[in-house]
Short mmCIF file of C-alpha atoms in Angstrom, two decimals:
data_model
loop_
_atom_site.label_atom_id
_atom_site.label_comp_id
_atom_site.label_asym_id
_atom_site.label_seq_id
_atom_site.Cartn_x
_atom_site.Cartn_y
_atom_site.Cartn_z
CA UNK T 30 -1.11 10.64 14.13
CA UNK T 31 -4.95 10.68 15.21
CA UNK T 32 -5.95 11.81 18.55
CA UNK T 33 -9.69 10.02 18.90
CA UNK T 34 -12.04 11.24 21.52
CA UNK T 35 -14.66 8.30 21.25
CA UNK T 36 -15.07 5.71 18.77
CA UNK T 37 -18.19 4.52 16.61
CA UNK T 38 -20.06 6.39 14.31
CA UNK T 39 -19.98 9.54 12.51
CA UNK T 40 -16.96 11.64 13.29
CA UNK T 41 -15.84 15.18 12.30
CA UNK T 42 -12.24 16.47 12.81
CA UNK T 43 -10.48 19.08 13.92
CA UNK T 44 -7.12 19.26 11.91
CA UNK T 45 -3.64 20.73 13.90
CA UNK T 46 -0.63 20.60 11.80
CA UNK T 47 0.82 18.75 8.73
CA UNK T 48 4.07 16.53 9.27
CA UNK T 49 6.63 16.05 6.37
CA UNK T 50 6.92 11.94 6.15
CA UNK T 51 11.00 12.83 6.66
CA UNK T 52 13.23 15.53 6.46
CA UNK T 53 16.52 14.42 5.08
CA UNK T 54 19.75 16.56 6.28
CA UNK T 55 22.53 16.36 4.01
CA UNK T 56 25.96 17.70 3.01
CA UNK T 57 25.89 20.01 0.01
CA UNK T 58 28.79 18.30 -2.00
CA UNK T 59 30.31 19.90 -5.32
CA UNK T 60 28.83 16.45 -6.87
CA UNK T 61 25.25 15.41 -6.70
CA UNK T 62 24.42 13.47 -3.09
CA UNK T 63 24.52 10.19 -4.51
CA UNK T 64 27.73 10.36 -6.19
CA UNK T 65 29.81 11.39 -2.89
CA UNK T 66 32.97 9.55 -2.74
CA UNK T 67 34.45 8.25 0.26
CA UNK T 68 38.22 7.33 0.85
CA UNK T 69 37.29 4.60 3.00
CA UNK T 70 35.12 2.71 0.39
CA UNK T 71 36.45 -0.59 -1.09
CA UNK T 72 37.66 -0.76 -4.37
CA UNK T 73 35.00 -1.37 -7.11
CA UNK T 74 34.93 -5.00 -8.48
CA UNK T 75 33.59 -4.01 -12.00
CA UNK T 76 34.03 -0.66 -13.78
CA UNK T 77 32.57 2.12 -11.85
CA UNK T 78 29.11 3.49 -12.96
CA UNK T 79 28.76 7.18 -14.21
CA UNK T 80 26.20 9.83 -13.52
CA UNK T 81 24.18 11.92 -15.90
CA UNK T 82 27.15 14.71 -15.37
CA UNK T 83 29.97 12.12 -16.25
CA UNK T 84 31.21 12.04 -12.86
CA UNK T 85 32.76 8.56 -11.77
CA UNK T 86 30.60 7.49 -8.69
CA UNK T 87 32.26 5.17 -6.14
CA UNK T 88 32.40 4.52 -2.53
CA UNK T 89 29.41 4.40 0.08
CA UNK T 90 26.79 6.79 1.23
CA UNK T 91 26.36 6.58 5.49
CA UNK T 92 22.74 7.50 6.13
CA UNK T 93 21.66 8.48 9.60
CA UNK T 94 18.75 6.82 10.84
CA UNK T 95 16.48 7.40 14.30
CA UNK T 96 16.28 3.50 14.80
CA UNK T 97 17.39 0.38 13.50
CA UNK T 98 15.12 -0.54 10.28
CA UNK T 99 15.61 -4.25 10.81
CA UNK T 100 14.63 -6.48 7.68
CA UNK T 101 11.44 -5.23 6.48
CA UNK T 102 9.22 -7.06 4.18
CA UNK T 103 6.61 -5.41 2.25
CA UNK T 104 3.98 -7.80 3.57
CA UNK T 105 4.92 -7.58 7.20
CA UNK T 106 3.62 -4.46 9.45
CA UNK T 107 3.67 -0.96 8.21
CA UNK T 108 6.65 0.25 7.48
CA UNK T 109 8.22 3.22 9.60
CA UNK T 110 9.98 5.91 7.43
CA UNK T 111 13.36 4.27 8.50
CA UNK T 112 12.23 1.28 6.85
CA UNK T 113 10.90 3.05 3.98
CA UNK T 114 14.64 4.32 3.70
CA UNK T 115 15.82 0.84 3.36
CA UNK T 116 12.96 -0.49 1.24
CA UNK T 117 13.51 1.81 -1.72
CA UNK T 118 16.76 0.48 -1.98
CA UNK T 119 16.21 -3.02 -1.66
CA UNK T 120 13.09 -3.40 -3.56
CA UNK T 121 11.53 -1.92 -6.60
CA UNK T 122 7.95 -0.95 -7.09
CA UNK T 123 5.49 -1.98 -9.25
CA UNK T 124 4.44 1.55 -9.84
CA UNK T 125 6.18 4.84 -8.77
CA UNK T 126 5.03 8.49 -8.81
CA UNK T 127 6.48 10.78 -11.39
CA UNK T 128 7.54 14.60 -10.74
CA UNK T 129 3.63 15.78 -10.93
CA UNK T 130 2.67 12.81 -8.61
CA UNK T 131 1.11 10.88 -11.48
CA UNK T 132 1.64 7.02 -10.92
CA UNK T 133 3.55 5.53 -13.48
CA UNK T 134 4.48 1.60 -13.95
CA UNK T 135 8.23 1.06 -13.26
CA UNK T 136 9.05 -2.63 -12.10
CA UNK T 137 5.71 -3.44 -14.08
CA UNK T 138 5.78 -2.92 -17.78
CA UNK T 139 1.92 -2.28 -17.66
CA UNK T 140 -0.74 -2.05 -15.27
CA UNK T 141 -4.44 -1.88 -17.42
CA UNK T 142 -7.83 -1.85 -15.93
CA UNK T 143 -10.93 -3.27 -17.41
CA UNK T 144 -13.86 -0.96 -18.36
CA UNK T 145 -15.22 -1.31 -15.03
CA UNK T 146 -12.24 -1.30 -12.94
CA UNK T 147 -13.03 -4.65 -11.43
CA UNK T 148 -9.99 -6.45 -12.89
CA UNK T 149 -6.71 -5.22 -13.13
CA UNK T 150 -4.03 -6.78 -15.54
CA UNK T 151 -0.47 -6.68 -14.10
CA UNK T 152 2.65 -7.27 -16.36
CA UNK T 153 6.03 -6.99 -14.88
CA UNK T 154 9.03 -6.12 -17.20
CA UNK T 155 11.31 -9.16 -18.68
CA UNK T 156 14.43 -9.95 -17.80
CA UNK T 157 14.46 -8.55 -14.20
CA UNK T 158 16.02 -10.76 -11.97
CA UNK T 159 16.03 -10.77 -7.99
CA UNK T 160 19.55 -10.47 -6.19
CA UNK T 161 19.37 -14.37 -5.63
CA UNK T 162 19.28 -14.89 -9.15
CA UNK T 163 15.96 -15.89 -9.63
CA UNK T 164 13.77 -14.22 -12.51
CA UNK T 165 11.00 -12.08 -11.63
CA UNK T 166 7.70 -13.36 -12.78
CA UNK T 167 4.23 -13.79 -12.14
CA UNK T 168 4.19 -16.07 -9.43
CA UNK T 169 5.83 -13.57 -7.06
CA UNK T 170 3.50 -11.14 -7.72
CA UNK T 171 0.55 -13.40 -7.43
CA UNK T 172 2.35 -14.64 -3.98
CA UNK T 173 2.89 -11.32 -2.52
CA UNK T 174 -0.48 -9.99 -3.27
CA UNK T 175 -2.34 -13.09 -1.56
CA UNK T 176 0.38 -13.03 1.44
CA UNK T 177 -0.59 -9.62 1.76
CA UNK T 178 -4.36 -10.18 1.81
CA UNK T 179 -4.13 -12.98 4.38
CA UNK T 180 -1.69 -10.67 6.62
CA UNK T 181 -3.63 -8.94 9.47
CA UNK T 182 -1.37 -5.92 9.12
CA UNK T 183 -2.14 -5.40 5.40
CA UNK T 184 -5.35 -7.12 4.94
CA UNK T 185 -7.81 -4.17 5.15
CA UNK T 186 -5.46 -2.37 2.22
CA UNK T 187 -6.64 -5.15 -0.04
CA UNK T 188 -10.03 -5.74 1.39
CA UNK T 189 -11.66 -5.12 -2.00
CA UNK T 190 -9.41 -7.49 -3.69
CA UNK T 191 -11.43 -10.89 -4.30
CA UNK T 192 -8.33 -13.17 -5.91
CA UNK T 193 -5.44 -13.24 -8.06
CA UNK T 194 -4.83 -15.41 -11.23
CA UNK T 195 -1.76 -16.11 -13.27
CA UNK T 196 -2.50 -15.22 -17.05
CA UNK T 197 0.81 -15.82 -18.57
CA UNK T 198 4.83 -16.14 -17.00
CA UNK T 199 4.67 -12.20 -16.34
CA UNK T 200 1.30 -11.26 -15.93
CA UNK T 201 -1.59 -11.67 -13.35
CA UNK T 202 -5.03 -10.44 -13.47
CA UNK T 203 -6.07 -8.96 -9.85
CA UNK T 204 -10.09 -9.35 -9.59
CA UNK T 205 -11.97 -6.69 -7.31
CA UNK T 206 -15.21 -7.52 -5.38
CA UNK T 207 -16.36 -4.02 -6.52
CA UNK T 208 -14.79 -1.28 -8.91
CA UNK T 209 -11.80 0.01 -7.59
CA UNK T 210 -10.22 3.21 -9.58
CA UNK T 211 -7.34 3.87 -7.32
CA UNK T 212 -5.75 0.45 -7.40
CA UNK T 213 -2.77 1.73 -9.20
CA UNK T 214 -1.80 3.97 -5.85
CA UNK T 215 -1.88 0.81 -3.92
CA UNK T 216 0.84 -0.69 -6.07
CA UNK T 217 2.88 2.35 -5.44
CA UNK T 218 2.63 2.00 -1.68
CA UNK T 219 4.42 -0.68 0.32
CA UNK T 220 2.49 -3.29 -0.92
CA UNK T 221 3.79 -2.66 -4.52
CA UNK T 222 7.33 -3.26 -3.43
CA UNK T 223 7.78 -6.68 -4.80
CA UNK T 224 10.33 -9.07 -2.72
CA UNK T 225 11.29 -12.64 -3.73
CA UNK T 226 8.81 -15.41 -3.08
CA UNK T 227 10.86 -16.40 0.15
CA UNK T 228 11.09 -13.28 1.52
CA UNK T 229 7.08 -12.43 1.21
CA UNK T 230 6.68 -16.04 2.96
CA UNK T 231 7.61 -14.26 6.05
CA UNK T 232 7.26 -10.90 7.97
CA UNK T 233 10.41 -10.53 9.08
CA UNK T 234 13.18 -12.15 6.99
CA UNK T 235 16.77 -12.68 8.00
CA UNK T 236 18.21 -11.56 4.47
CA UNK T 237 15.22 -9.73 2.52
CA UNK T 238 15.46 -10.34 -1.55
CA UNK T 239 14.01 -7.90 -3.65
CA UNK T 240 15.19 -6.46 -7.41
CA UNK T 241 16.31 -3.24 -6.10
CA UNK T 242 19.73 -1.38 -6.83
CA UNK T 243 21.28 -2.57 -3.73
CA UNK T 244 21.17 -6.11 -2.08
CA UNK T 245 21.35 -7.17 1.39
CA UNK T 246 24.99 -7.25 2.78
CA UNK T 247 24.89 -7.46 6.81
CA UNK T 248 23.12 -6.53 9.76
CA UNK T 249 24.25 -5.48 13.19
CA UNK T 250 21.00 -5.49 15.30
CA UNK T 251 20.42 -1.88 16.96
CA UNK T 252 23.37 -0.38 14.97
CA UNK T 253 23.53 -0.62 11.35
CA UNK T 254 22.51 -2.51 8.37
CA UNK T 255 24.62 -2.60 5.31
CA UNK T 256 23.74 -3.20 1.42
CA UNK T 257 26.07 -3.54 -1.56
CA UNK T 258 25.52 -2.43 -5.00
CA UNK T 259 23.60 -5.09 -7.01
CA UNK T 260 25.50 -5.99 -10.28
CA UNK T 261 22.56 -7.32 -11.86
CA UNK T 262 20.35 -4.12 -11.40
CA UNK T 263 17.91 -3.92 -14.40
CA UNK T 264 18.33 -0.13 -14.82
CA UNK T 265 21.42 0.55 -16.83
CA UNK T 266 24.26 2.57 -15.14
CA UNK T 267 22.41 2.52 -11.73
CA UNK T 268 22.97 2.24 -8.67
CA UNK T 269 26.03 4.87 -8.64
CA UNK T 270 27.34 3.58 -5.30
CA UNK T 271 29.20 0.69 -4.16
CA UNK T 272 27.16 0.31 -0.92
CA UNK T 273 24.85 1.99 1.62
CA UNK T 274 25.59 1.75 5.21
CA UNK T 275 22.33 2.79 7.28
CA UNK T 276 23.53 3.49 10.89
CA UNK T 277 20.97 3.79 13.99
CA UNK T 278 21.71 7.04 15.79
CA UNK T 279 18.75 7.43 18.21
CA UNK T 280 20.14 10.81 19.74
CA UNK T 281 18.71 13.74 17.08
CA UNK T 282 21.67 15.97 18.34
CA UNK T 283 24.32 13.18 17.78
CA UNK T 284 23.01 12.67 14.49
CA UNK T 285 23.12 16.31 13.36
CA UNK T 286 26.44 16.65 14.86
CA UNK T 287 27.80 13.74 12.57
CA UNK T 288 26.15 15.10 9.58
CA UNK T 289 28.05 18.47 10.38
CA UNK T 290 31.45 16.54 10.91
CA UNK T 291 31.14 14.52 7.50
CA UNK T 292 30.80 11.11 9.74
CA UNK T 293 27.65 10.80 7.83
CA UNK T 294 26.64 12.26 4.46
CA UNK T 295 22.93 12.34 5.06
CA UNK T 296 20.36 11.80 7.95
CA UNK T 297 16.78 11.55 8.54
CA UNK T 298 15.33 14.00 10.85
CA UNK T 299 11.81 13.51 12.50
CA UNK T 300 12.17 15.95 15.49
CA UNK T 301 11.25 19.48 15.04
CA UNK T 302 13.19 21.08 17.23
CA UNK T 303 16.31 19.89 15.14
CA UNK T 304 14.52 20.44 11.68
CA UNK T 305 13.56 24.19 12.51
CA UNK T 306 17.21 25.18 13.06
CA UNK T 307 19.19 22.97 11.14
CA UNK T 308 19.19 24.72 7.62
CA UNK T 309 20.66 27.56 9.46
CA UNK T 310 23.93 25.76 10.40
CA UNK T 311 26.95 24.81 8.44
CA UNK T 312 28.92 21.85 8.10
CA UNK T 313 32.80 21.04 8.15
CA UNK T 314 32.54 19.87 4.89
CA UNK T 315 30.15 22.74 3.37
CA UNK T 316 26.61 24.02 4.19
CA UNK T 317 23.63 21.86 4.85
CA UNK T 318 20.72 21.23 3.05
CA UNK T 319 17.17 19.79 4.16
CA UNK T 320 14.99 18.10 1.64
CA UNK T 321 11.75 17.23 2.49
CA UNK T 322 8.75 15.57 0.35
CA UNK T 323 5.95 17.57 0.04
CA UNK T 324 4.70 16.41 -3.61
CA UNK T 325 2.75 13.34 -1.71
CA UNK T 326 0.76 13.03 1.32
CA UNK T 327 2.08 14.01 4.50
CA UNK T 328 0.52 12.69 7.93
CA UNK T 329 -1.57 15.09 9.93
CA UNK T 330 -2.26 15.62 13.48
CA UNK T 331 -5.68 15.38 13.67
CA UNK T 332 -8.59 15.63 16.77
CA UNK T 333 -11.40 13.44 15.88
CA UNK T 334 -14.66 14.55 17.45
CA UNK T 335 -17.55 11.89 17.86
CA UNK T 336 -20.18 13.68 16.17
CA UNK T 337 -22.93 10.61 17.08
CA UNK T 338 -23.35 11.51 20.50
CA UNK T 339 -23.16 13.86 23.06
CA UNK T 340 -21.34 16.38 23.69
CA UNK T 341 -20.29 16.46 19.96
CA UNK T 342 -23.69 15.48 18.61
CA UNK T 343 -24.49 19.34 19.41
CA UNK T 344 -23.14 21.86 17.08
CA UNK T 345 -22.04 24.33 19.82
CA UNK T 346 -19.62 21.98 21.28
CA UNK T 347 -18.03 21.03 17.84
CA UNK T 348 -17.65 24.77 17.32
CA UNK T 349 -16.32 25.39 20.44
CA UNK T 350 -13.46 23.04 19.82
CA UNK T 351 -12.82 24.55 16.55
CA UNK T 352 -12.40 28.12 17.75
CA UNK T 353 -10.67 26.92 20.94
CA UNK T 354 -7.50 25.64 19.51
CA UNK T 355 -4.91 28.01 18.31
CA UNK T 356 -3.16 25.90 15.63
CA UNK T 357 -0.35 28.49 14.90
CA UNK T 358 0.64 28.17 18.45
CA UNK T 359 0.29 24.70 18.43
CA UNK T 360 3.24 24.49 15.38
CA UNK T 361 5.32 27.27 16.70
CA UNK T 362 5.40 26.20 20.69
CA UNK T 363 5.20 22.38 20.12
CA UNK T 364 6.76 21.84 16.68
CA UNK T 365 9.25 24.66 16.47
CA UNK T 366 7.42 25.92 13.48
CA UNK T 367 8.70 22.89 11.60
CA UNK T 368 5.29 21.70 10.84
CA UNK T 369 2.84 23.87 9.37
CA UNK T 370 -0.96 24.58 9.83
CA UNK T 371 -3.53 21.61 8.20
CA UNK T 372 -6.36 22.70 6.52
CA UNK T 373 -7.52 19.24 5.84
CA UNK T 374 -6.68 15.70 4.87
CA UNK T 375 -4.63 16.89 1.76
CA UNK T 376 -0.78 18.35 2.34
CA UNK T 377 0.29 21.39 0.58
CA UNK T 378 2.11 20.25 -2.83
CA UNK T 379 -0.61 17.70 -3.38
CA UNK T 380 -2.78 18.05 -6.64
CA UNK T 381 -5.88 17.57 -4.21
CA UNK T 382 -4.75 20.40 -1.67
CA UNK T 383 -7.54 23.20 -1.05
CA UNK T 384 -6.72 25.62 1.86
CA UNK T 385 -10.54 25.33 3.25
CA UNK T 386 -12.41 28.13 5.39
CA UNK T 387 -11.50 26.70 8.66
CA UNK T 388 -12.40 28.63 11.60
CA UNK T 389 -9.49 30.49 13.06
CA UNK T 390 -8.56 30.70 16.74
CA UNK T 391 -11.05 32.75 18.43
CA UNK T 392 -10.98 32.49 22.32
CA UNK T 393 -14.37 34.95 22.54
CA UNK T 394 -16.18 32.68 20.15
CA UNK T 395 -14.93 29.52 21.80
CA UNK T 396 -16.15 30.59 25.19
CA UNK T 397 -19.57 31.87 23.60
CA UNK T 398 -19.76 28.41 22.14
CA UNK T 399 -19.35 26.62 25.20
CA UNK T 400 -21.80 28.89 27.05
CA UNK T 401 -24.27 28.27 23.91
CA UNK T 402 -23.83 24.67 24.76
CA UNK T 403 -24.63 24.92 28.15
CA UNK T 404 -27.75 26.61 27.61
CA UNK T 405 -29.29 24.14 25.18
CA UNK T 406 -28.13 21.08 27.01
CA UNK T 407 -28.20 22.14 30.71
CA UNK T 408 -24.41 20.85 31.19
CA UNK T 409 -20.96 22.44 31.06
CA UNK T 410 -18.86 21.46 28.00
CA UNK T 411 -16.57 18.66 28.93
CA UNK T 412 -14.97 15.59 27.30
CA UNK T 413 -12.20 13.10 27.59
CA UNK T 414 -9.37 13.03 24.86
CA UNK T 415 -7.83 9.54 24.44
CA UNK T 416 -3.72 10.71 23.78
CA UNK T 417 -1.06 8.31 22.78
CA UNK T 418 1.43 8.17 25.30
CA UNK T 419 4.43 8.88 23.17
CA UNK T 420 6.61 11.42 24.99
CA UNK T 421 6.99 13.42 21.85
CA UNK T 422 3.27 14.61 22.05
CA UNK T 423 3.30 15.26 26.03
CA UNK T 424 3.92 18.91 25.22
CA UNK T 425 0.91 18.76 22.68
CA UNK T 426 -1.65 17.33 25.30
CA UNK T 427 -0.66 19.89 27.93
CA UNK T 428 -1.19 23.02 25.65
CA UNK T 429 -4.44 21.66 24.21
CA UNK T 430 -5.87 21.38 27.46
CA UNK T 431 -4.71 24.74 28.48
CA UNK T 432 -5.95 26.13 25.81
CA UNK T 433 -9.48 24.28 25.75
CA UNK T 434 -9.91 25.02 29.44
CA UNK T 435 -9.28 28.88 29.17
CA UNK T 436 -12.25 28.65 26.65
CA UNK T 437 -14.22 27.10 29.38
CA UNK T 438 -14.31 23.84 28.03
CA UNK T 439 -13.38 21.00 30.69
CA UNK T 440 -10.56 18.47 28.91
CA UNK T 441 -9.36 15.25 30.35
CA UNK T 442 -6.55 13.37 28.74
CA UNK T 443 -6.86 9.68 29.03
CA UNK T 444 -3.13 8.71 27.94
CA UNK T 445 -3.20 5.14 26.22
CA UNK T 446 -0.78 3.45 23.85
CA UNK T 447 -1.70 3.99 20.37
CA UNK T 448 -2.49 0.64 19.66
CA UNK T 449 -5.10 0.74 22.49
CA UNK T 450 -6.60 3.90 21.13
CA UNK T 451 -7.17 2.22 17.83
CA UNK T 452 -8.92 -1.03 19.42
CA UNK T 453 -11.44 1.50 21.55
#
């Protein structure tokens, strides 16, 4: 989430806190999480798979989400974290990150740029089939990229792509308008999760088809999405489970209670007030474990200052805001300490992370900077902050206004839907 004060021209940012994409709460079982056995699961129709430990894996994993993920298409709107959970089960990405956050081909056999990074050759693996039995080939990759380029939800992410041409049954060349060395990372994003041509032709398919470890079974809108194991999955011995049951449980307290009772084996946790205390709680079937992904990039809460025009074209105004916000208090009072202070666009754990020398909270310096602005400009420092209407951020807005006004900075919140803020 980005809180933008004004639009157009150069901008500077005040970083607040860093949020994990998602925290996963799980019951710690004697076997690995994905090898939990459920007595209510149907009998496997083929010989059950075995995991690295040799333990026979059967049954289903019941996974709690905050909302119904629907039937996501890689070329549709940007996936929510709930849709990513479902998308990873239905589709395989062309490129995936290893344990060191280095992008490596996965569904692709090879991804190679030319010397100038103006053309990338993508070759997919042979023998991979979609859930409907059709074979993965060059046309599916070409169609997906071209469809995404024409889709207003995705076109900006592929603005450097000038075209895609098929060069063989399993190979395409993606040509660029200018050198693009980071294209490999795009293929590890939502756009790299390859869907069947029928799925790629619509933003909201009724029955999405991919090459992933699980195939679409049924959808009960507003309640659950059920996936079943793909018996034709291209990675031997996977998946370990018979099925995945994604259950929508909007109330975080109910979601937590269902994990503690064993009704759910795992659940997604967004709410900081829950995340801050679940690790201290136990479940009826064993202790609970909180898993977070800090190896990649997490979204940061940022205040963007429009520095092209007053008041933030004047340095004391920017300094007053930087000194006037207590980010530790924001983390503690608004997010229960679950989200750490942010020091820039990269999250701790990222290979590009560095704790920049950011001005710490100093109410005295903030007040003095506001006075300096008044002396230089002849006006008291005041500004309007565009703020999202999401109720979960209401307490954040109140705290920011309180802290800034305590430093002599007049602040008005204009609450708007996030999409309206993006347009302004």
